[in-house]
């Protein structure tokens, strides 16, 4: 009888231990370095943003956060890599609205934008600018439209990658003006902007062009910022909305994890990101890389993905956009 009671007691202890074990293991996260996958080429504003995120996470989690660039296929390679990673909190994605909400509508990718990820937090959005080569005698949108109609098919627009947000922006510009503008694709913003300065292509619509407009290497015709307003330091240049060519989308940046990542990990990372966004120095840090702060937590982020999929779907259909253009 005593032996039976002892066995029952051991069973109760074992069951309690097994129930407690997963929770106790969960509390050990993170106990090794975390990888932050950046699906864009190194050297751009996304790398600077990744360093800000990794530093903040490292400081608050007392664990190293290693940045890994995995560019290619309009950022779909890096996103697909994270989508197939283990949902254990040790692989995170620095993604944006294009790779999550637009690219999957244009090409076959290795992820489902609504099912393959656990959205954690949106932390910023990009300003952008329509900038033109200084030697082209165009100083506003009307003059650009007149020139494009005078010489159909001769105006070229550099993009940072085929099928990406800057490519779509070029298509929207052509649609709004009712003209033909030929996209010229590059591997990253740097080469497209350099060729616009050199006159190889005529114009770009790219956040990374803001510094070269400020220093006079390109001429700005329109900007897009928070609530469709102008860029703070370039208020003499009209917003795209004021110029009659609203881009109708906002390029946000956010952190995502593989689907089914434990909610306590998602919430913890989201809290750290919010702390960063709320810090007084954050807006000025972002302005240096042509971005402005916004914050959406996990549920709001998931809703934003769904909304943007619909928004991009309408835009793609309206402007007859194709990644093969």
mmCIF file of N, CA and C in Angstrom, residues 82-163:
data_model
loop_
_atom_site.group_PDB
_atom_site.id
_atom_site.type_symbol
_atom_site.label_atom_id
_atom_site.label_comp_id
_atom_site.label_asym_id
_atom_site.label_seq_id
_atom_site.Cartn_x
_atom_site.Cartn_y
_atom_site.Cartn_z
ATOM 1 N N UNK A 82 13.538 33.360 -43.679
ATOM 2 C CA UNK A 82 12.983 33.520 -42.332
ATOM 3 C C UNK A 82 11.675 32.739 -42.196
ATOM 4 N N UNK A 83 10.860 32.745 -43.245
ATOM 5 C CA UNK A 83 9.583 32.026 -43.191
ATOM 6 C C UNK A 83 9.777 30.541 -42.920
ATOM 7 N N UNK A 84 10.898 29.978 -43.396
ATOM 8 C CA UNK A 84 11.141 28.538 -43.211
ATOM 9 C C UNK A 84 12.000 28.227 -41.987
ATOM 10 N N UNK A 85 12.404 29.259 -41.236
ATOM 11 C CA UNK A 85 13.242 29.049 -40.054
ATOM 12 C C UNK A 85 12.413 28.531 -38.882
ATOM 13 N N UNK A 86 13.089 27.983 -37.906
ATOM 14 C CA UNK A 86 12.403 27.495 -36.703
ATOM 15 C C UNK A 86 11.779 28.664 -35.940
ATOM 16 N N UNK A 87 10.532 28.495 -35.470
ATOM 17 C CA UNK A 87 9.849 29.588 -34.744
ATOM 18 C C UNK A 87 10.260 29.646 -33.273
ATOM 19 N N UNK A 88 11.546 29.868 -33.049
ATOM 20 C CA UNK A 88 12.065 29.813 -31.686
ATOM 21 C C UNK A 88 12.587 31.157 -31.181
ATOM 22 N N UNK A 89 12.390 32.224 -31.980
ATOM 23 C CA UNK A 89 12.822 33.545 -31.553
ATOM 24 C C UNK A 89 14.264 33.865 -31.865
ATOM 25 N N UNK A 90 14.958 32.956 -32.550
ATOM 26 C CA UNK A 90 16.369 33.188 -32.837
ATOM 27 C C UNK A 90 16.620 33.619 -34.280
ATOM 28 N N UNK A 91 15.558 33.755 -35.085
ATOM 29 C CA UNK A 91 15.680 34.262 -36.448
ATOM 30 C C UNK A 91 14.574 35.280 -36.672
ATOM 31 N N UNK A 92 14.962 36.530 -36.932
ATOM 32 C CA UNK A 92 14.013 37.615 -37.154
ATOM 33 C C UNK A 92 14.253 38.230 -38.529
ATOM 34 N N UNK A 93 13.229 38.857 -39.064
ATOM 35 C CA UNK A 93 13.304 39.488 -40.388
ATOM 36 C C UNK A 93 13.097 40.986 -40.276
ATOM 37 N N UNK A 94 13.976 41.741 -40.901
ATOM 38 C CA UNK A 94 13.736 43.167 -41.101
ATOM 39 C C UNK A 94 13.081 43.299 -42.483
ATOM 40 N N UNK A 95 11.755 43.430 -42.489
ATOM 41 C CA UNK A 95 11.021 43.458 -43.747
ATOM 42 C C UNK A 95 10.385 44.800 -44.005
ATOM 43 N N UNK A 96 9.837 44.952 -45.199
ATOM 44 C CA UNK A 96 9.096 46.180 -45.516
ATOM 45 C C UNK A 96 7.813 45.838 -46.259
ATOM 46 N N UNK A 97 7.034 46.877 -46.533
ATOM 47 C CA UNK A 97 5.715 46.667 -47.135
ATOM 48 C C UNK A 97 5.808 46.054 -48.523
ATOM 49 N N UNK A 98 6.889 46.352 -49.254
ATOM 50 C CA UNK A 98 7.011 45.809 -50.608
ATOM 51 C C UNK A 98 7.189 44.294 -50.583
ATOM 52 N N UNK A 99 8.149 43.802 -49.793
ATOM 53 C CA UNK A 99 8.425 42.361 -49.783
ATOM 54 C C UNK A 99 7.281 41.574 -49.146
ATOM 55 N N UNK A 100 6.566 42.172 -48.197
ATOM 56 C CA UNK A 100 5.486 41.459 -47.525
ATOM 57 C C UNK A 100 4.168 41.557 -48.293
ATOM 58 N N UNK A 101 3.813 42.756 -48.761
ATOM 59 C CA UNK A 101 2.470 42.951 -49.327
ATOM 60 C C UNK A 101 2.432 43.052 -50.847
ATOM 61 N N UNK A 102 3.552 43.397 -51.488
ATOM 62 C CA UNK A 102 3.528 43.610 -52.934
ATOM 63 C C UNK A 102 4.177 42.475 -53.715
ATOM 64 N N UNK A 103 5.400 42.128 -53.387
ATOM 65 C CA UNK A 103 6.144 41.136 -54.165
ATOM 66 C C UNK A 103 5.401 39.814 -54.331
ATOM 67 N N UNK A 104 4.731 39.287 -53.281
ATOM 68 C CA UNK A 104 4.020 38.021 -53.474
ATOM 69 C C UNK A 104 2.896 38.089 -54.505
ATOM 70 N N UNK A 105 2.444 39.284 -54.853
ATOM 71 C CA UNK A 105 1.400 39.425 -55.862
ATOM 72 C C UNK A 105 1.977 39.489 -57.279
ATOM 73 N N UNK A 106 3.295 39.605 -57.371
ATOM 74 C CA UNK A 106 3.944 39.788 -58.667
ATOM 75 C C UNK A 106 4.742 38.581 -59.118
ATOM 76 N N UNK A 107 5.176 37.764 -58.169
ATOM 77 C CA UNK A 107 5.996 36.605 -58.527
ATOM 78 C C UNK A 107 5.800 35.506 -57.492
ATOM 79 N N UNK A 108 6.223 34.308 -57.872
ATOM 80 C CA UNK A 108 6.150 33.183 -56.947
ATOM 81 C C UNK A 108 7.241 33.335 -55.897
ATOM 82 N N UNK A 109 6.840 33.287 -54.632
ATOM 83 C CA UNK A 109 7.797 33.432 -53.536
ATOM 84 C C UNK A 109 7.632 32.256 -52.568
ATOM 85 N N UNK A 110 8.621 32.090 -51.717
ATOM 86 C CA UNK A 110 8.600 30.961 -50.793
ATOM 87 C C UNK A 110 7.940 31.263 -49.466
ATOM 88 N N UNK A 111 6.893 32.080 -49.475
ATOM 89 C CA UNK A 111 6.197 32.410 -48.238
ATOM 90 C C UNK A 111 4.813 32.953 -48.547
ATOM 91 N N UNK A 112 3.929 32.836 -47.579
ATOM 92 C CA UNK A 112 2.598 33.425 -47.636
ATOM 93 C C UNK A 112 2.622 34.662 -46.743
ATOM 94 N N UNK A 113 2.363 35.860 -47.284
ATOM 95 C CA UNK A 113 2.530 37.082 -46.487
ATOM 96 C C UNK A 113 1.645 37.150 -45.246
ATOM 97 N N UNK A 114 0.516 36.458 -45.250
ATOM 98 C CA UNK A 114 -0.393 36.502 -44.109
ATOM 99 C C UNK A 114 -0.266 35.302 -43.175
ATOM 100 N N UNK A 115 0.400 34.231 -43.632
ATOM 101 C CA UNK A 115 0.436 33.010 -42.831
ATOM 102 C C UNK A 115 1.847 32.570 -42.427
ATOM 103 N N UNK A 116 2.866 33.062 -43.112
ATOM 104 C CA UNK A 116 4.218 32.549 -42.888
ATOM 105 C C UNK A 116 4.983 33.277 -41.791
ATOM 106 N N UNK A 117 4.414 34.371 -41.272
ATOM 107 C CA UNK A 117 5.143 35.185 -40.307
ATOM 108 C C UNK A 117 4.300 35.489 -39.061
ATOM 109 N N UNK A 118 5.002 35.744 -37.981
ATOM 110 C CA UNK A 118 4.412 36.350 -36.788
ATOM 111 C C UNK A 118 4.845 37.806 -36.786
ATOM 112 N N UNK A 119 3.959 38.744 -37.185
ATOM 113 C CA UNK A 119 4.343 40.162 -37.193
ATOM 114 C C UNK A 119 4.647 40.635 -35.772
ATOM 115 N N UNK A 120 5.725 41.375 -35.607
ATOM 116 C CA UNK A 120 6.134 41.840 -34.279
ATOM 117 C C UNK A 120 5.872 43.336 -34.111
ATOM 118 N N UNK A 121 6.443 44.157 -34.983
ATOM 119 C CA UNK A 121 6.242 45.608 -34.847
ATOM 120 C C UNK A 121 6.692 46.332 -36.097
ATOM 121 N N UNK A 122 5.912 47.321 -36.499
ATOM 122 C CA UNK A 122 6.357 48.307 -37.484
ATOM 123 C C UNK A 122 7.013 49.439 -36.700
ATOM 124 N N UNK A 123 8.168 49.894 -37.176
ATOM 125 C CA UNK A 123 8.916 50.904 -36.420
ATOM 126 C C UNK A 123 9.243 52.172 -37.199
ATOM 127 N N UNK A 124 9.021 52.184 -38.537
ATOM 128 C CA UNK A 124 9.330 53.392 -39.304
ATOM 129 C C UNK A 124 8.702 53.312 -40.684
ATOM 130 N N UNK A 125 8.707 54.439 -41.385
ATOM 131 C CA UNK A 125 8.296 54.495 -42.780
ATOM 132 C C UNK A 125 9.217 55.470 -43.499
ATOM 133 N N UNK A 126 9.272 55.342 -44.822
ATOM 134 C CA UNK A 126 10.233 56.118 -45.609
ATOM 135 C C UNK A 126 9.632 57.383 -46.201
ATOM 136 N N UNK A 127 10.385 58.455 -46.114
ATOM 137 C CA UNK A 127 10.176 59.571 -47.019
ATOM 138 C C UNK A 127 10.654 59.111 -48.394
ATOM 139 N N UNK A 128 10.224 59.782 -49.435
ATOM 140 C CA UNK A 128 10.805 59.525 -50.743
ATOM 141 C C UNK A 128 10.798 60.812 -51.556
ATOM 142 N N UNK A 129 11.481 60.787 -52.694
ATOM 143 C CA UNK A 129 11.589 61.998 -53.514
ATOM 144 C C UNK A 129 11.674 61.624 -54.977
ATOM 145 N N UNK A 130 11.021 62.408 -55.801
ATOM 146 C CA UNK A 130 11.177 62.329 -57.252
ATOM 147 C C UNK A 130 12.264 63.320 -57.626
ATOM 148 N N UNK A 131 13.389 62.794 -58.121
ATOM 149 C CA UNK A 131 14.546 63.634 -58.430
ATOM 150 C C UNK A 131 14.978 63.408 -59.873
ATOM 151 N N UNK A 132 15.406 64.480 -60.519
ATOM 152 C CA UNK A 132 15.739 64.433 -61.940
ATOM 153 C C UNK A 132 17.144 64.970 -62.176
ATOM 154 N N UNK A 133 17.764 64.499 -63.246
ATOM 155 C CA UNK A 133 19.102 64.956 -63.608
ATOM 156 C C UNK A 133 19.107 66.467 -63.827
ATOM 157 N N UNK A 134 20.148 67.121 -63.340
ATOM 158 C CA UNK A 134 20.218 68.588 -63.383
ATOM 159 C C UNK A 134 20.248 69.155 -64.792
ATOM 160 N N UNK A 135 20.695 68.377 -65.769
ATOM 161 C CA UNK A 135 20.816 68.892 -67.134
ATOM 162 C C UNK A 135 19.513 68.827 -67.923
ATOM 163 N N UNK A 136 18.500 68.195 -67.351
ATOM 164 C CA UNK A 136 17.201 68.131 -68.020
ATOM 165 C C UNK A 136 16.419 69.390 -67.664
ATOM 166 N N UNK A 137 15.947 70.133 -68.650
ATOM 167 C CA UNK A 137 15.289 71.430 -68.384
ATOM 168 C C UNK A 137 13.867 71.290 -67.846
ATOM 169 N N UNK A 138 13.750 70.655 -66.693
ATOM 170 C CA UNK A 138 12.445 70.401 -66.067
ATOM 171 C C UNK A 138 12.537 70.823 -64.615
ATOM 172 N N UNK A 139 11.590 71.674 -64.162
ATOM 173 C CA UNK A 139 11.642 72.158 -62.784
ATOM 174 C C UNK A 139 10.366 71.869 -61.995
ATOM 175 N N UNK A 140 9.390 71.248 -62.623
ATOM 176 C CA UNK A 140 8.171 70.859 -61.924
ATOM 177 C C UNK A 140 7.498 69.716 -62.666
ATOM 178 N N UNK A 141 6.432 69.183 -62.081
ATOM 179 C CA UNK A 141 5.762 68.016 -62.653
ATOM 180 C C UNK A 141 5.128 68.329 -63.999
ATOM 181 N N UNK A 142 4.565 69.515 -64.164
ATOM 182 C CA UNK A 142 3.942 69.870 -65.450
ATOM 183 C C UNK A 142 4.973 69.861 -66.565
ATOM 184 N N UNK A 143 6.146 70.436 -66.283
ATOM 185 C CA UNK A 143 7.194 70.460 -67.308
ATOM 186 C C UNK A 143 7.690 69.048 -67.625
ATOM 187 N N UNK A 144 7.731 68.187 -66.619
ATOM 188 C CA UNK A 144 8.105 66.790 -66.858
ATOM 189 C C UNK A 144 7.070 66.113 -67.745
ATOM 190 N N UNK A 145 5.789 66.360 -67.455
ATOM 191 C CA UNK A 145 4.718 65.788 -68.261
ATOM 192 C C UNK A 145 4.790 66.269 -69.705
ATOM 193 N N UNK A 146 5.024 67.559 -69.892
ATOM 194 C CA UNK A 146 5.119 68.123 -71.241
ATOM 195 C C UNK A 146 6.276 67.502 -72.015
ATOM 196 N N UNK A 147 7.424 67.329 -71.336
ATOM 197 C CA UNK A 147 8.585 66.750 -72.008
ATOM 198 C C UNK A 147 8.335 65.298 -72.388
ATOM 199 N N UNK A 148 7.702 64.553 -71.482
ATOM 200 C CA UNK A 148 7.429 63.145 -71.758
ATOM 201 C C UNK A 148 6.443 62.976 -72.913
ATOM 202 N N UNK A 149 5.509 63.908 -73.035
ATOM 203 C CA UNK A 149 4.539 63.846 -74.140
ATOM 204 C C UNK A 149 5.170 64.291 -75.460
ATOM 205 N N UNK A 150 6.149 65.181 -75.371
ATOM 206 C CA UNK A 150 6.840 65.662 -76.572
ATOM 207 C C UNK A 150 7.723 64.578 -77.175
ATOM 208 N N UNK A 151 8.377 63.793 -76.303
ATOM 209 C CA UNK A 151 9.262 62.713 -76.751
ATOM 210 C C UNK A 151 8.821 61.396 -76.132
ATOM 211 N N UNK A 152 7.729 60.794 -76.643
ATOM 212 C CA UNK A 152 7.180 59.574 -76.024
ATOM 213 C C UNK A 152 8.212 58.449 -75.939
ATOM 214 N N UNK A 153 8.291 57.845 -74.747
ATOM 215 C CA UNK A 153 9.161 56.693 -74.570
ATOM 216 C C UNK A 153 10.618 57.003 -74.305
ATOM 217 N N UNK A 154 10.994 58.284 -74.286
ATOM 218 C CA UNK A 154 12.407 58.630 -74.103
ATOM 219 C C UNK A 154 12.787 58.891 -72.641
ATOM 220 N N UNK A 155 11.822 59.197 -71.803
ATOM 221 C CA UNK A 155 12.114 59.446 -70.395
ATOM 222 C C UNK A 155 12.342 58.112 -69.684
ATOM 223 N N UNK A 156 13.446 58.017 -68.934
ATOM 224 C CA UNK A 156 13.779 56.791 -68.214
ATOM 225 C C UNK A 156 13.770 57.033 -66.706
ATOM 226 N N UNK A 157 13.400 56.001 -65.954
ATOM 227 C CA UNK A 157 13.311 56.084 -64.490
ATOM 228 C C UNK A 157 14.107 54.935 -63.891
ATOM 229 N N UNK A 158 15.146 55.272 -63.126
ATOM 230 C CA UNK A 158 15.958 54.245 -62.496
ATOM 231 C C UNK A 158 15.256 53.645 -61.290
ATOM 232 N N UNK A 159 15.371 52.327 -61.110
ATOM 233 C CA UNK A 159 14.777 51.652 -59.953
ATOM 234 C C UNK A 159 15.875 50.935 -59.168
ATOM 235 N N UNK A 160 15.591 50.654 -57.917
ATOM 236 C CA UNK A 160 16.558 49.928 -57.084
ATOM 237 C C UNK A 160 16.389 48.418 -57.201
ATOM 238 N N UNK A 161 15.482 47.983 -58.064
ATOM 239 C CA UNK A 161 15.272 46.554 -58.261
ATOM 240 C C UNK A 161 13.958 46.283 -58.963
ATOM 241 N N UNK A 162 13.986 45.374 -59.906
ATOM 242 C CA UNK A 162 12.790 45.036 -60.659
ATOM 243 C C UNK A 162 11.731 44.418 -59.756
ATOM 244 N N UNK A 163 10.520 44.972 -59.820
ATOM 245 C CA UNK A 163 9.417 44.448 -59.025
ATOM 246 C C UNK A 163 9.336 45.009 -57.624
#
